[in-house]
Coordinates of C-alpha atoms in Angstrom, one line a residue:
M1 CA 49.6 -159.0 63.1
V2 CA 49.0 -159.0 59.3
E3 CA 49.2 -162.3 57.5
I4 CA 51.8 -162.0 54.7
A5 CA 51.5 -164.5 51.8
G6 CA 53.8 -165.3 48.8
L7 CA 57.5 -165.9 48.2
A8 CA 59.7 -164.6 51.0
P9 CA 63.2 -166.2 51.3
I10 CA 65.1 -165.8 54.5
R11 CA 67.5 -163.4 53.0
F12 CA 64.6 -160.9 52.5
D13 CA 63.4 -161.1 56.1
A14 CA 64.1 -157.3 56.6
V15 CA 61.8 -156.6 53.7
K16 CA 59.1 -158.8 55.1
D17 CA 59.5 -157.0 58.5
A18 CA 59.2 -153.6 56.7
F19 CA 56.1 -154.7 55.0
A20 CA 54.5 -155.9 58.2
A21 CA 55.4 -152.6 59.8
N22 CA 53.7 -150.6 57.2
F23 CA 50.5 -152.5 57.9
A24 CA 51.1 -152.3 61.7
A25 CA 51.4 -148.5 61.4
G26 CA 48.0 -148.4 59.7
E27 CA 49.6 -147.1 56.5
E28 CA 48.3 -149.9 54.2
L29 CA 44.9 -151.5 53.4
G30 CA 46.2 -154.1 50.7
A31 CA 49.5 -154.1 49.1
R32 CA 52.1 -156.3 47.0
F33 CA 55.8 -156.0 46.5
T34 CA 57.8 -158.0 44.0
L35 CA 61.5 -158.2 43.0
V36 CA 63.0 -159.8 40.0
E37 CA 66.8 -160.4 40.0
A38 CA 68.6 -161.5 36.8
G39 CA 65.3 -162.7 35.3
E40 CA 64.1 -164.6 38.3
I41 CA 61.3 -163.8 40.8
V42 CA 63.2 -163.6 44.1
L43 CA 60.6 -162.0 46.3
D44 CA 56.8 -161.6 45.9
I45 CA 54.7 -160.8 48.9
W46 CA 51.2 -159.5 49.5
A47 CA 48.9 -158.9 52.4
G48 CA 45.7 -157.1 53.5
H49 CA 42.4 -156.5 52.0
A50 CA 41.1 -155.5 48.5
D51 CA 38.2 -153.5 49.7
R52 CA 37.5 -150.9 52.4
A53 CA 35.1 -153.1 54.3
K54 CA 37.9 -155.6 54.6
T55 CA 35.7 -158.5 53.4
R56 CA 37.9 -159.5 50.4
A57 CA 41.6 -160.7 50.7
F58 CA 44.2 -158.9 48.7
D59 CA 45.7 -161.9 46.8
D60 CA 47.8 -162.9 43.9
R61 CA 45.1 -162.2 41.4
T62 CA 44.2 -158.7 42.8
L63 CA 44.6 -156.0 40.2
T64 CA 45.3 -152.5 41.3
P65 CA 44.9 -149.2 39.5
I66 CA 48.5 -148.0 39.0
F67 CA 47.8 -144.4 37.7
S68 CA 51.0 -142.9 36.3
T69 CA 53.1 -146.0 36.8
T70 CA 51.4 -146.8 33.5
K71 CA 53.8 -144.4 31.9
A72 CA 56.7 -146.8 32.3
I73 CA 54.7 -149.3 30.2
A74 CA 54.0 -146.5 27.6
A75 CA 57.7 -145.7 27.5
L76 CA 58.4 -149.3 26.8
M77 CA 55.9 -149.5 24.0
I78 CA 57.3 -146.4 22.3
A79 CA 60.9 -147.8 22.7
R80 CA 59.9 -150.9 21.0
L81 CA 58.9 -148.9 17.9
V82 CA 62.3 -147.2 17.9
D83 CA 64.0 -150.6 18.4
A84 CA 62.0 -151.9 15.3
G85 CA 63.1 -149.0 13.2
K86 CA 59.6 -147.6 12.9
L87 CA 60.3 -144.4 14.9
D88 CA 63.2 -142.2 15.9
Y89 CA 63.3 -140.3 19.2
A90 CA 64.9 -137.3 17.3
Q91 CA 62.3 -137.0 14.6
T92 CA 59.6 -134.3 14.8
V93 CA 56.2 -135.2 16.1
A94 CA 54.7 -133.3 13.1
S95 CA 56.5 -135.7 10.7
L96 CA 54.1 -138.3 12.0
W97 CA 51.1 -136.0 13.0
P98 CA 51.1 -133.0 10.7
E99 CA 48.5 -131.1 12.6
F100 CA 50.9 -131.0 15.6
A101 CA 53.0 -128.4 13.8
Q102 CA 50.4 -125.7 14.8
A103 CA 51.1 -122.8 17.2
G104 CA 55.0 -123.1 16.8
K105 CA 55.4 -126.8 17.5
A106 CA 56.7 -127.9 14.2
E107 CA 60.2 -128.6 15.6
I108 CA 59.2 -130.5 18.7
T109 CA 60.7 -134.0 18.7
V110 CA 59.4 -137.2 19.9
E111 CA 61.9 -137.3 22.7
Q112 CA 60.9 -133.9 23.9
V113 CA 57.3 -135.1 24.3
M114 CA 58.4 -138.3 26.0
S115 CA 60.5 -136.3 28.5
H116 CA 57.8 -133.8 29.3
Q117 CA 59.6 -130.8 27.6
E118 CA 57.1 -129.6 24.9
G119 CA 55.0 -127.5 27.2
L120 CA 51.5 -129.1 27.0
S121 CA 51.2 -130.1 30.6
G122 CA 47.3 -129.5 30.6
F123 CA 44.6 -127.3 29.3
P124 CA 44.5 -123.9 30.7
E125 CA 41.1 -123.1 29.0
R126 CA 37.9 -124.3 30.7
M127 CA 36.5 -127.6 29.4
E128 CA 34.2 -130.3 30.6
P129 CA 36.0 -133.3 32.3
A130 CA 33.9 -135.7 30.1
E131 CA 35.6 -134.2 27.1
W132 CA 38.8 -136.2 27.9
F133 CA 36.9 -139.4 26.8
D134 CA 36.9 -138.1 23.1
W135 CA 40.4 -139.2 22.1
D136 CA 40.4 -137.5 18.7
A137 CA 39.0 -134.3 20.1
I138 CA 41.7 -134.2 22.8
C139 CA 44.4 -134.8 20.3
A140 CA 43.1 -132.0 18.1
K141 CA 43.2 -129.7 21.1
L142 CA 46.8 -130.6 21.9
A143 CA 47.8 -130.2 18.2
A144 CA 46.3 -126.8 18.1
M145 CA 47.5 -125.6 21.5
A146 CA 50.4 -123.2 22.1
P147 CA 53.0 -124.4 24.6
I148 CA 52.7 -123.1 28.1
W149 CA 56.5 -122.7 28.3
P150 CA 59.2 -122.5 25.6
P151 CA 59.7 -126.1 24.4
G152 CA 63.1 -127.7 25.4
S153 CA 63.7 -125.0 28.1
A154 CA 62.5 -127.1 31.0
S155 CA 60.5 -130.2 31.9
G156 CA 57.0 -129.9 33.2
Y157 CA 55.3 -133.2 34.2
H158 CA 52.2 -134.1 32.1
P159 CA 50.0 -136.3 34.3
I160 CA 47.2 -136.8 31.8
T161 CA 48.2 -135.3 28.4
F162 CA 51.3 -137.5 28.1
G163 CA 49.0 -140.4 27.6
Y164 CA 47.4 -138.8 24.4
L165 CA 50.7 -137.6 23.1
A166 CA 52.5 -140.8 23.4
G167 CA 49.3 -142.8 22.5
E168 CA 48.7 -140.8 19.4
I169 CA 52.4 -141.1 18.3
F170 CA 52.0 -144.8 18.7
R171 CA 48.8 -144.8 16.8
R172 CA 50.2 -142.7 14.0
V173 CA 53.0 -145.3 13.6
E174 CA 51.2 -148.5 14.1
G175 CA 47.7 -147.9 13.1
W176 CA 46.1 -149.1 16.4
N177 CA 45.9 -148.3 20.0
M178 CA 48.8 -148.8 22.5
G179 CA 46.6 -150.7 25.0
A180 CA 45.4 -153.3 22.4
A181 CA 49.1 -153.7 21.2
L182 CA 50.3 -154.1 24.7
R183 CA 47.9 -157.1 25.1
E184 CA 48.7 -158.8 21.9
E185 CA 52.5 -158.2 21.8
L186 CA 53.5 -158.5 25.5
A187 CA 50.8 -159.3 28.1
V188 CA 49.2 -162.3 26.4
P189 CA 52.4 -164.0 25.1
F190 CA 54.3 -163.6 28.3
G191 CA 51.3 -164.0 30.8
L192 CA 51.7 -160.4 32.1
D193 CA 48.6 -159.2 34.1
I194 CA 48.9 -155.6 32.8
W195 CA 46.1 -153.6 31.2
I196 CA 45.8 -150.2 29.8
G197 CA 42.1 -149.8 30.1
L198 CA 40.3 -152.8 31.8
P199 CA 37.4 -154.7 30.3
D200 CA 34.3 -155.5 32.3
A201 CA 35.2 -159.2 32.5
E202 CA 38.2 -158.3 34.7
A203 CA 36.6 -155.7 36.9
G204 CA 35.8 -158.1 39.8
R205 CA 39.5 -158.5 40.5
V206 CA 40.2 -154.7 41.0
A207 CA 41.1 -153.5 44.5
E208 CA 38.9 -150.8 45.9
L209 CA 40.8 -147.6 46.5
Q210 CA 41.0 -145.7 49.8
R211 CA 41.7 -142.2 48.7
P212 CA 43.7 -139.6 50.6
K213 CA 41.9 -136.8 52.4
A214 CA 44.1 -134.1 51.1
L215 CA 45.8 -133.0 48.0
P216 CA 49.6 -133.5 47.4
D217 CA 51.9 -130.5 48.1
F218 CA 52.9 -129.3 44.6
G219 CA 55.3 -126.8 46.1
H220 CA 54.7 -124.1 43.3
L221 CA 51.6 -122.8 41.6
N222 CA 52.5 -121.7 38.2
A223 CA 50.6 -121.9 34.9
A224 CA 52.1 -125.4 34.1
T225 CA 51.1 -126.7 37.5
K226 CA 47.7 -125.4 37.4
A227 CA 47.0 -126.7 34.0
A228 CA 48.4 -130.1 35.0
F229 CA 46.6 -130.6 38.3
L230 CA 44.7 -127.8 39.8
T231 CA 41.7 -127.1 37.5
P232 CA 38.3 -128.7 37.9
W233 CA 38.9 -130.3 34.5
A234 CA 42.5 -131.5 35.0
Q235 CA 41.5 -135.1 34.7
P236 CA 38.8 -137.2 33.0
G237 CA 35.5 -137.4 34.9
G238 CA 31.8 -137.0 34.7
L239 CA 30.9 -140.3 33.0
G240 CA 31.3 -142.7 35.9
A241 CA 34.1 -145.0 37.2
D242 CA 33.3 -147.9 34.8
V243 CA 33.8 -145.6 31.8
L244 CA 37.1 -144.4 33.1
R245 CA 38.2 -148.0 33.9
R246 CA 37.6 -149.2 30.4
F247 CA 39.3 -146.1 28.7
E248 CA 42.7 -146.8 27.2
L249 CA 44.8 -143.9 28.4
P250 CA 48.6 -144.8 28.6
S251 CA 49.3 -142.1 31.1
A252 CA 46.8 -143.0 33.8
T253 CA 44.4 -146.1 33.3
G254 CA 46.8 -148.9 33.9
Y255 CA 45.9 -151.9 36.0
A256 CA 48.4 -154.5 37.0
T257 CA 49.8 -156.7 39.6
A258 CA 53.2 -156.1 41.2
Q259 CA 54.6 -159.3 39.8
A260 CA 53.7 -158.4 36.2
L261 CA 55.3 -154.9 36.5
A262 CA 58.4 -156.3 38.3
R263 CA 58.8 -158.9 35.4
V264 CA 58.7 -156.1 32.9
M265 CA 61.2 -153.9 34.7
G266 CA 63.3 -157.0 35.5
A267 CA 63.6 -157.5 31.7
L268 CA 64.6 -154.0 31.2
A269 CA 67.2 -154.4 34.0
N270 CA 68.5 -157.6 32.4
D271 CA 69.3 -156.7 28.8
G272 CA 65.7 -157.0 27.7
W273 CA 65.3 -160.7 28.3
L274 CA 61.9 -161.9 29.5
D275 CA 61.4 -165.6 29.7
G276 CA 64.1 -166.3 27.3
E277 CA 63.0 -163.7 24.7
D278 CA 64.2 -160.3 23.8
I279 CA 61.5 -157.6 24.3
L280 CA 63.9 -154.7 23.9
S281 CA 67.6 -154.5 22.8
P282 CA 70.2 -153.5 25.4
A283 CA 71.2 -150.5 23.2
L284 CA 67.5 -149.2 23.2
I285 CA 67.2 -149.8 26.9
A286 CA 70.0 -147.5 27.4
E287 CA 68.9 -145.0 24.9
A288 CA 65.2 -145.0 26.5
A289 CA 66.6 -144.5 29.9
R290 CA 69.3 -141.9 29.0
S291 CA 68.6 -138.5 30.5
R292 CA 67.1 -135.9 28.2
I293 CA 66.8 -133.1 30.6
R294 CA 67.8 -132.6 34.2
G295 CA 66.7 -129.7 36.6
P296 CA 63.8 -128.2 38.5
D297 CA 60.6 -129.5 37.1
L298 CA 57.8 -126.8 36.4
V299 CA 55.1 -129.1 37.7
L300 CA 56.6 -131.4 40.2
P301 CA 58.3 -129.8 43.3
F302 CA 61.5 -131.8 42.5
E303 CA 64.6 -131.6 40.4
M304 CA 64.0 -134.3 37.9
S305 CA 66.0 -136.2 35.4
W306 CA 63.8 -137.5 32.6
G307 CA 64.6 -140.2 30.1
A308 CA 62.3 -141.0 27.1
G309 CA 59.2 -141.5 29.2
F310 CA 61.1 -142.8 32.3
M311 CA 61.8 -141.0 35.6
R312 CA 65.5 -141.5 36.4
N313 CA 66.7 -142.2 39.9
E314 CA 69.7 -139.9 39.9
T315 CA 68.1 -136.9 41.5
V316 CA 65.4 -137.9 44.0
H317 CA 66.5 -141.5 44.5
P318 CA 63.1 -143.1 45.3
W319 CA 64.4 -146.7 44.2
G320 CA 67.5 -147.5 45.9
P321 CA 71.0 -146.1 45.5
G322 CA 71.8 -146.5 41.8
D323 CA 72.0 -143.4 39.6
E324 CA 71.2 -145.5 36.4
T325 CA 68.0 -146.9 37.9
F326 CA 64.9 -145.8 36.1
G327 CA 61.1 -146.3 36.2
H328 CA 58.0 -144.5 37.3
S329 CA 55.7 -143.8 40.2
G330 CA 51.9 -143.4 40.3
W331 CA 49.4 -141.3 42.2
G332 CA 48.8 -142.8 45.6
G333 CA 52.2 -144.6 45.9
S334 CA 52.6 -147.4 43.3
C335 CA 55.9 -147.6 41.5
A336 CA 58.0 -149.8 39.1
F337 CA 61.8 -149.7 38.7
A338 CA 64.7 -151.2 36.7
D339 CA 68.3 -151.2 38.0
P340 CA 70.5 -152.4 35.2
E341 CA 73.6 -152.2 37.3
R342 CA 72.3 -154.9 39.6
K343 CA 69.9 -156.6 37.1
L344 CA 67.1 -155.9 39.5
G345 CA 63.5 -155.0 38.7
G346 CA 60.9 -154.3 41.3
A347 CA 57.3 -153.1 41.7
Y348 CA 55.0 -152.0 44.6
V349 CA 51.1 -151.7 44.3
M350 CA 48.6 -150.8 47.0
N351 CA 45.0 -149.7 47.3
K352 CA 45.4 -147.1 50.2
Q353 CA 46.7 -144.0 48.6
S354 CA 49.0 -141.4 50.1
T355 CA 49.6 -137.8 49.2
D356 CA 53.3 -138.3 48.3
L357 CA 54.0 -137.3 44.7
L358 CA 57.1 -139.5 44.1
N359 CA 58.9 -140.6 47.3
D360 CA 56.3 -142.5 49.1
S361 CA 57.7 -143.8 52.4
R362 CA 56.1 -147.3 52.2
P363 CA 57.8 -148.6 49.1
R364 CA 60.9 -146.7 50.0
R365 CA 61.2 -148.7 53.2
L366 CA 60.8 -151.9 51.2
I367 CA 63.3 -151.0 48.6
E368 CA 66.0 -149.9 51.0
A369 CA 65.5 -153.1 53.0
A370 CA 65.7 -155.1 49.7
Y371 CA 69.0 -153.5 48.7
A372 CA 70.4 -154.1 52.1
S373 CA 69.5 -157.8 51.7
L374 CA 71.2 -158.2 48.3

């Protein structure tokens, strides 16, 4: 029987039981699940091991790679620029980044980029995986690239390129990197254990991943999916794990605890209030979460509804019953969500990865048990 630590009030016994059952079934190595209701942490549980050899406990200081769950944080950082009047979702990307107007992209808007509609899901042409680590070179390639599909006609999930697009928009507005801004504006002031790119000083806290033995089922093999996921150069590589860990990529190199993610998403579910301060106005939360496009995604094998960087719950429902719930999932199973109808935020992180692209059964069981307990 796995030993579960943390905060687990009696009303959430069913969640605790589901958490234990995930471990008993051999589906977990180490994991954590946190819920924030009306700004208060009401459940925060963890268990298991932070390494494959099972010599190091998964505890309240363990950081996990959250992969694409990082995109929820990137969406928040962009939304804060809009809230401050420094950016408009409806303005063209080329108005900030003139080079982006190449190859017929002059009219593409910020919100089209944030909702995966502009057609740059990956690079079809051969490149070296190490080239991803040259930020300026990748942004130049994206600026020069012709869209893979007509912009605005469909969404096509951007697993890696989203981070460069959103990150460069942020940098063009603010003059510095999104990861550094996250630390200074939110993480340090509010004690949030969230990072985009992790320095060496924090590396000892990172959970070791147990990767799946198979690829996810993408359902369809078109040009957009192949460029996004299925080429040898589809993701950064070739320079070692430490270089990747340190690299600030707002689509993929996030590290966090479930508690930190749940506190952020709990704020977005609670009119933007975090520890008595407003990190995003209620109007901007609604605007960032508003659906920009809904329909079959060209990359993910689902009907998707996309906000401005956020996945919306209304189609696949990975995060409870609410159609207005929004958030993001990451490769292997992590997720973070905000339910403004119930003022509930939650997050799940783990280090044993599955092949599920969005609807991982482990957090789904926990979330369903949580809603039944409310």
